[in-house]
Short mmCIF file of C-alpha atoms in Angstrom, two decimals:
data_model
loop_
_atom_site.label_atom_id
_atom_site.label_comp_id
_atom_site.label_asym_id
_atom_site.label_seq_id
_atom_site.Cartn_x
_atom_site.Cartn_y
_atom_site.Cartn_z
CA UNK U 1 -47.54 -21.54 -8.62
CA UNK U 2 -47.85 -25.33 -9.55
CA UNK U 3 -50.13 -27.79 -11.17
CA UNK U 4 -50.93 -31.22 -10.05
CA UNK U 5 -52.89 -34.69 -10.73
CA UNK U 6 -54.35 -37.33 -9.25
CA UNK U 7 -54.85 -40.87 -10.51
CA UNK U 8 -57.08 -43.70 -9.12
CA UNK U 9 -58.62 -46.01 -10.92
CA UNK U 10 -57.71 -48.71 -14.00
CA UNK U 11 -54.14 -49.62 -13.61
CA UNK U 12 -52.14 -47.56 -16.91
CA UNK U 13 -49.26 -46.39 -18.18
CA UNK U 14 -48.31 -43.22 -17.10
CA UNK U 15 -47.57 -41.72 -20.26
CA UNK U 16 -51.68 -41.99 -21.25
CA UNK U 17 -52.04 -39.45 -18.35
CA UNK U 18 -49.35 -37.38 -18.09
CA UNK U 19 -47.97 -36.94 -22.45
CA UNK U 20 -51.29 -37.81 -24.50
CA UNK U 21 -54.25 -35.81 -23.37
CA UNK U 22 -54.68 -32.63 -25.39
CA UNK U 23 -53.68 -30.30 -22.42
CA UNK U 24 -51.52 -32.66 -20.58
CA UNK U 25 -49.43 -32.30 -17.28
CA UNK U 26 -46.30 -31.64 -19.86
CA UNK U 27 -48.08 -29.37 -21.74
CA UNK U 28 -48.84 -27.46 -18.44
CA UNK U 29 -45.46 -27.41 -17.55
CA UNK U 30 -45.23 -25.25 -20.85
CA UNK U 31 -48.49 -23.77 -21.51
CA UNK U 32 -50.66 -23.74 -18.10
CA UNK U 33 -53.98 -21.71 -19.03
CA UNK U 34 -55.12 -21.11 -14.92
CA UNK U 35 -52.31 -20.85 -12.84
CA UNK U 36 -50.68 -17.55 -12.02
CA UNK U 37 -47.67 -18.76 -14.20
CA UNK U 38 -47.70 -20.57 -17.24
CA UNK U 39 -44.74 -22.10 -17.61
CA UNK U 40 -43.42 -24.29 -14.18
CA UNK U 41 -40.51 -25.78 -14.53
CA UNK U 42 -38.96 -25.41 -11.84
CA UNK U 43 -38.44 -29.30 -11.34
CA UNK U 44 -41.60 -32.03 -11.15
CA UNK U 45 -42.15 -35.27 -9.52
CA UNK U 46 -44.28 -38.67 -10.11
CA UNK U 47 -44.96 -41.20 -7.01
CA UNK U 48 -47.02 -44.33 -7.75
CA UNK U 49 -47.97 -47.86 -6.03
CA UNK U 50 -47.22 -50.74 -7.91
CA UNK U 51 -49.13 -54.05 -7.40
CA UNK U 52 -48.32 -55.29 -3.25
CA UNK U 53 -46.39 -51.82 -3.38
CA UNK U 54 -47.14 -50.73 0.91
CA UNK U 55 -45.24 -47.56 0.30
CA UNK U 56 -45.06 -45.47 -2.89
CA UNK U 57 -41.89 -45.38 -5.43
CA UNK U 58 -41.13 -41.27 -6.10
CA UNK U 59 -39.29 -39.91 -8.62
CA UNK U 60 -38.08 -35.93 -7.90
CA UNK U 61 -36.05 -33.78 -10.66
CA UNK U 62 -35.42 -30.24 -10.55
CA UNK U 63 -35.42 -29.68 -14.58
CA UNK U 64 -38.83 -28.93 -16.27
CA UNK U 65 -40.93 -31.70 -16.84
CA UNK U 66 -41.24 -30.98 -20.92
CA UNK U 67 -37.91 -31.75 -21.84
CA UNK U 68 -37.10 -35.04 -19.21
CA UNK U 69 -36.25 -38.28 -21.08
CA UNK U 70 -36.41 -40.66 -17.94
CA UNK U 71 -39.63 -39.14 -17.28
CA UNK U 72 -40.98 -40.30 -20.68
CA UNK U 73 -39.08 -43.62 -20.56
CA UNK U 74 -40.24 -44.55 -17.08
CA UNK U 75 -43.98 -43.19 -18.08
CA UNK U 76 -43.77 -45.60 -21.30
CA UNK U 77 -43.14 -48.48 -18.98
CA UNK U 78 -44.54 -48.03 -15.53
CA UNK U 79 -48.29 -49.22 -14.94
CA UNK U 80 -50.37 -48.18 -11.48
CA UNK U 81 -53.91 -47.78 -10.60
CA UNK U 82 -52.68 -44.78 -8.15
CA UNK U 83 -50.23 -42.01 -8.88
CA UNK U 84 -49.51 -38.60 -8.47
CA UNK U 85 -47.43 -36.03 -10.67
CA UNK U 86 -46.69 -32.60 -9.87
CA UNK U 87 -44.57 -29.50 -12.01
CA UNK U 88 -43.28 -26.80 -9.97
CA UNK U 89 -43.18 -23.35 -9.92
CA UNK U 90 -41.48 -22.28 -7.07
CA UNK U 91 -43.12 -19.14 -4.49
CA UNK U 92 -39.64 -18.61 -3.24
CA UNK U 93 -37.56 -21.41 -1.82
CA UNK U 94 -34.48 -22.99 -3.65
CA UNK U 95 -35.02 -25.24 -6.82
CA UNK U 96 -33.38 -28.39 -5.51
CA UNK U 97 -34.75 -32.32 -5.56
CA UNK U 98 -35.75 -32.32 -1.90
CA UNK U 99 -38.44 -29.14 -2.32
CA UNK U 100 -39.61 -31.39 -5.71
CA UNK U 101 -43.26 -33.18 -5.05
CA UNK U 102 -44.92 -35.55 -3.87
CA UNK U 103 -43.87 -35.61 -0.49
CA UNK U 104 -43.85 -39.16 0.94
CA UNK U 105 -43.51 -40.79 4.87
CA UNK U 106 -44.28 -44.22 5.31
CA UNK U 107 -47.16 -45.20 3.09
CA UNK U 108 -49.18 -42.11 2.85
CA UNK U 109 -48.20 -39.37 0.09
CA UNK U 110 -48.96 -36.11 -0.60
CA UNK U 111 -48.51 -32.77 -2.84
CA UNK U 112 -49.66 -29.13 -2.52
CA UNK U 113 -50.63 -26.17 -4.89
CA UNK U 114 -50.76 -22.72 -3.22
CA UNK U 115 -48.50 -21.00 -0.51
CA UNK U 116 -48.54 -19.55 2.97
CA UNK U 117 -47.93 -16.20 2.80
CA UNK U 118 -45.34 -14.78 4.64
CA UNK U 119 -43.65 -17.96 4.76
CA UNK U 120 -40.15 -16.46 6.38
CA UNK U 121 -41.95 -14.77 9.49
CA UNK U 122 -44.02 -17.67 10.28
CA UNK U 123 -41.41 -20.99 9.21
CA UNK U 124 -39.80 -20.95 13.00
CA UNK U 125 -43.46 -21.15 14.81
CA UNK U 126 -44.47 -23.74 12.32
CA UNK U 127 -41.61 -25.69 12.39
CA UNK U 128 -41.68 -26.16 16.63
CA UNK U 129 -45.54 -27.43 15.74
CA UNK U 130 -44.03 -30.46 13.96
CA UNK U 131 -43.65 -33.74 16.48
CA UNK U 132 -40.20 -33.66 17.28
CA UNK U 133 -40.28 -37.08 16.02
CA UNK U 134 -41.14 -36.28 12.72
CA UNK U 135 -38.97 -33.42 12.74
CA UNK U 136 -35.88 -35.38 11.23
CA UNK U 137 -37.37 -37.13 8.55
CA UNK U 138 -38.35 -33.51 6.80
CA UNK U 139 -35.75 -32.83 3.70
CA UNK U 140 -36.48 -29.49 1.79
CA UNK U 141 -37.28 -25.96 2.35
CA UNK U 142 -40.93 -25.13 1.41
CA UNK U 143 -43.85 -24.88 3.19
CA UNK U 144 -45.72 -27.31 1.29
CA UNK U 145 -43.67 -30.12 3.12
CA UNK U 146 -43.65 -28.40 6.20
CA UNK U 147 -47.92 -28.47 5.91
CA UNK U 148 -47.93 -31.77 5.28
CA UNK U 149 -45.34 -32.85 8.63
CA UNK U 150 -48.21 -30.56 10.43
CA UNK U 151 -50.93 -32.60 8.98
CA UNK U 152 -48.89 -36.16 10.29
CA UNK U 153 -48.49 -34.38 14.01
CA UNK U 154 -52.54 -33.60 14.01
CA UNK U 155 -53.26 -37.43 13.24
CA UNK U 156 -53.26 -37.74 9.10
CA UNK U 157 -52.95 -40.91 9.43
CA UNK U 158 -55.86 -41.69 11.71
CA UNK U 159 -58.25 -39.12 9.70
CA UNK U 160 -57.11 -37.00 6.64
CA UNK U 161 -59.89 -34.67 6.80
CA UNK U 162 -59.82 -33.34 10.44
CA UNK U 163 -55.91 -33.03 10.57
CA UNK U 164 -55.83 -31.32 7.70
CA UNK U 165 -58.81 -29.15 8.93
CA UNK U 166 -56.25 -28.91 12.23
CA UNK U 167 -53.03 -27.79 9.69
CA UNK U 168 -54.88 -25.08 8.14
CA UNK U 169 -56.13 -23.66 11.84
CA UNK U 170 -52.12 -23.92 12.94
CA UNK U 171 -51.60 -22.32 9.86
CA UNK U 172 -54.07 -19.17 9.80
CA UNK U 173 -53.75 -19.38 13.51
CA UNK U 174 -50.22 -18.51 13.49
CA UNK U 175 -50.44 -16.49 10.51
CA UNK U 176 -52.63 -13.66 11.83
CA UNK U 177 -50.83 -13.49 15.22
CA UNK U 178 -47.90 -12.44 12.72
CA UNK U 179 -50.70 -9.82 11.09
CA UNK U 180 -50.65 -11.65 7.80
CA UNK U 181 -54.28 -11.27 6.77
CA UNK U 182 -55.23 -13.92 4.36
CA UNK U 183 -52.27 -16.85 5.48
CA UNK U 184 -53.31 -20.12 3.58
CA UNK U 185 -53.84 -20.76 0.07
CA UNK U 186 -53.97 -24.14 -1.23
CA UNK U 187 -55.25 -27.36 -3.09
CA UNK U 188 -53.83 -30.09 -1.46
CA UNK U 189 -53.95 -34.23 -2.05
CA UNK U 190 -52.90 -37.01 0.08
CA UNK U 191 -53.11 -40.93 -0.04
CA UNK U 192 -52.54 -43.81 1.47
CA UNK U 193 -52.38 -46.23 -1.33
CA UNK U 194 -56.02 -46.61 -1.45
CA UNK U 195 -58.11 -43.62 -1.01
CA UNK U 196 -57.31 -40.53 -2.14
CA UNK U 197 -58.34 -37.05 -0.68
CA UNK U 198 -58.19 -33.78 -2.10
CA UNK U 199 -58.70 -30.57 -0.60
CA UNK U 200 -59.40 -26.23 -1.96
CA UNK U 201 -59.12 -24.19 0.57
CA UNK U 202 -58.02 -20.63 0.55
CA UNK U 203 -58.36 -17.43 3.67
CA UNK U 204 -59.12 -15.45 0.95
CA UNK U 205 -61.92 -17.32 -0.24
CA UNK U 206 -59.61 -17.28 -4.05
CA UNK U 207 -58.67 -20.64 -4.03
CA UNK U 208 -56.41 -22.31 -7.23
CA UNK U 209 -58.26 -23.85 -9.86
CA UNK U 210 -58.96 -28.01 -8.91
CA UNK U 211 -61.39 -29.99 -11.15
CA UNK U 212 -62.04 -33.95 -11.01
CA UNK U 213 -63.25 -36.00 -13.46
CA UNK U 214 -67.05 -37.58 -13.99
CA UNK U 215 -67.91 -40.92 -13.33
CA UNK U 216 -67.03 -43.08 -15.88
CA UNK U 217 -70.34 -44.53 -16.78
CA UNK U 218 -71.53 -41.07 -18.12
CA UNK U 219 -68.60 -40.05 -19.61
CA UNK U 220 -68.82 -43.81 -21.99
CA UNK U 221 -72.66 -41.75 -22.78
CA UNK U 222 -71.22 -38.87 -23.82
CA UNK U 223 -67.86 -39.94 -25.38
CA UNK U 224 -68.42 -43.70 -26.89
CA UNK U 225 -65.45 -42.85 -29.17
CA UNK U 226 -62.71 -42.40 -26.49
CA UNK U 227 -60.42 -45.79 -26.31
CA UNK U 228 -59.49 -45.29 -22.65
CA UNK U 229 -62.91 -44.92 -21.61
CA UNK U 230 -63.56 -48.64 -23.12
CA UNK U 231 -61.23 -50.12 -20.46
CA UNK U 232 -62.05 -47.50 -17.54
CA UNK U 233 -63.76 -48.77 -14.22
CA UNK U 234 -66.53 -47.06 -13.12
CA UNK U 235 -64.24 -46.23 -10.29
CA UNK U 236 -61.93 -44.74 -12.31
CA UNK U 237 -60.95 -40.92 -11.18
CA UNK U 238 -58.86 -37.87 -11.98
CA UNK U 239 -57.91 -34.69 -9.17
CA UNK U 240 -56.44 -32.29 -11.57
CA UNK U 241 -55.16 -28.42 -11.54
CA UNK U 242 -56.76 -27.57 -15.03
CA UNK U 243 -58.19 -30.38 -17.73
CA UNK U 244 -56.84 -31.91 -19.45
CA UNK U 245 -58.83 -31.03 -22.35
CA UNK U 246 -61.87 -29.27 -23.82
CA UNK U 247 -64.24 -32.22 -23.70
CA UNK U 248 -67.51 -31.44 -22.99
CA UNK U 249 -69.25 -32.65 -19.87
CA UNK U 250 -65.80 -34.36 -18.33
CA UNK U 251 -64.63 -32.15 -15.74
CA UNK U 252 -66.06 -30.46 -12.37
CA UNK U 253 -64.99 -27.83 -10.46
CA UNK U 254 -63.83 -28.73 -7.01
CA UNK U 255 -65.64 -26.22 -4.77
CA UNK U 256 -64.38 -23.24 -2.67
CA UNK U 257 -63.77 -24.47 0.88
CA UNK U 258 -64.46 -28.62 -0.12
CA UNK U 259 -62.68 -31.45 0.31
CA UNK U 260 -63.28 -34.94 -1.83
CA UNK U 261 -62.85 -38.07 -1.87
CA UNK U 262 -62.13 -40.97 -4.13
CA UNK U 263 -62.40 -44.62 -2.36
CA UNK U 264 -63.25 -48.27 -3.48
CA UNK U 265 -67.07 -48.13 -2.77
CA UNK U 266 -68.09 -44.88 -4.19
CA UNK U 267 -66.62 -41.39 -4.36
CA UNK U 268 -68.00 -38.12 -1.41
CA UNK U 269 -67.59 -34.14 -1.64
CA UNK U 270 -67.64 -32.29 1.95
CA UNK U 271 -67.32 -29.18 3.23
CA UNK U 272 -64.13 -27.81 4.48
CA UNK U 273 -63.72 -25.68 7.28
CA UNK U 274 -60.36 -24.99 9.26
CA UNK U 275 -60.28 -25.99 13.01
CA UNK U 276 -58.15 -25.13 16.02
CA UNK U 277 -55.30 -27.53 16.52
#
């Protein structure tokens, strides 16, 4: 499986989040603690929004993140208030640039950890459900990108939670038609540049790990000595596959079968249930 993080808040250099924490995403690329694999070296990607940018910039490479000098260079010079980062451990799809996350369509950006079970058997039926107008835009061969385009087909740009629920319902429906008992495993992050939605769900009810950071005002009281917190806005949040360190009170587990939204004016958590497509 993979590891990912989503950041929304006060503009920061990417390296502040990607490299500097004790158990940063770069450290997780070699020493993941909660994933199926401890090493995530089958490529990486970073996507970010900058000032006055209506579409995210995307950088993806097929080599491991821990040794990529270009990533370190970018991370030390790019500042963003909203960015995604993903390190990949392939579940069978080829190691190629177009299979690295995050994926982009217009202003929308998507990344995923998990898998569609028996994807080789389900892939054709799922692909036929993608809007023909969107189908030519798919570049890779992963279940993750196909899930993104199914969600776009099912109304992601109008109502992200409902579209992801219908996508999950469709995957499970087609999976069950092919006698796959537990078709879907996913933690997903998606954004349009202003809000971030994060989903944790699996058909077996044993989802991959997902955490969110506590409110900044609470963290300042707990850890007044942390320089990052002095400048962080109250709305700053991180959503991560696994905690970036062991500081008490910082990380909270996203409940099973739930989704959260980080947005101006306040965050919220809701139950998540797949719906008929």
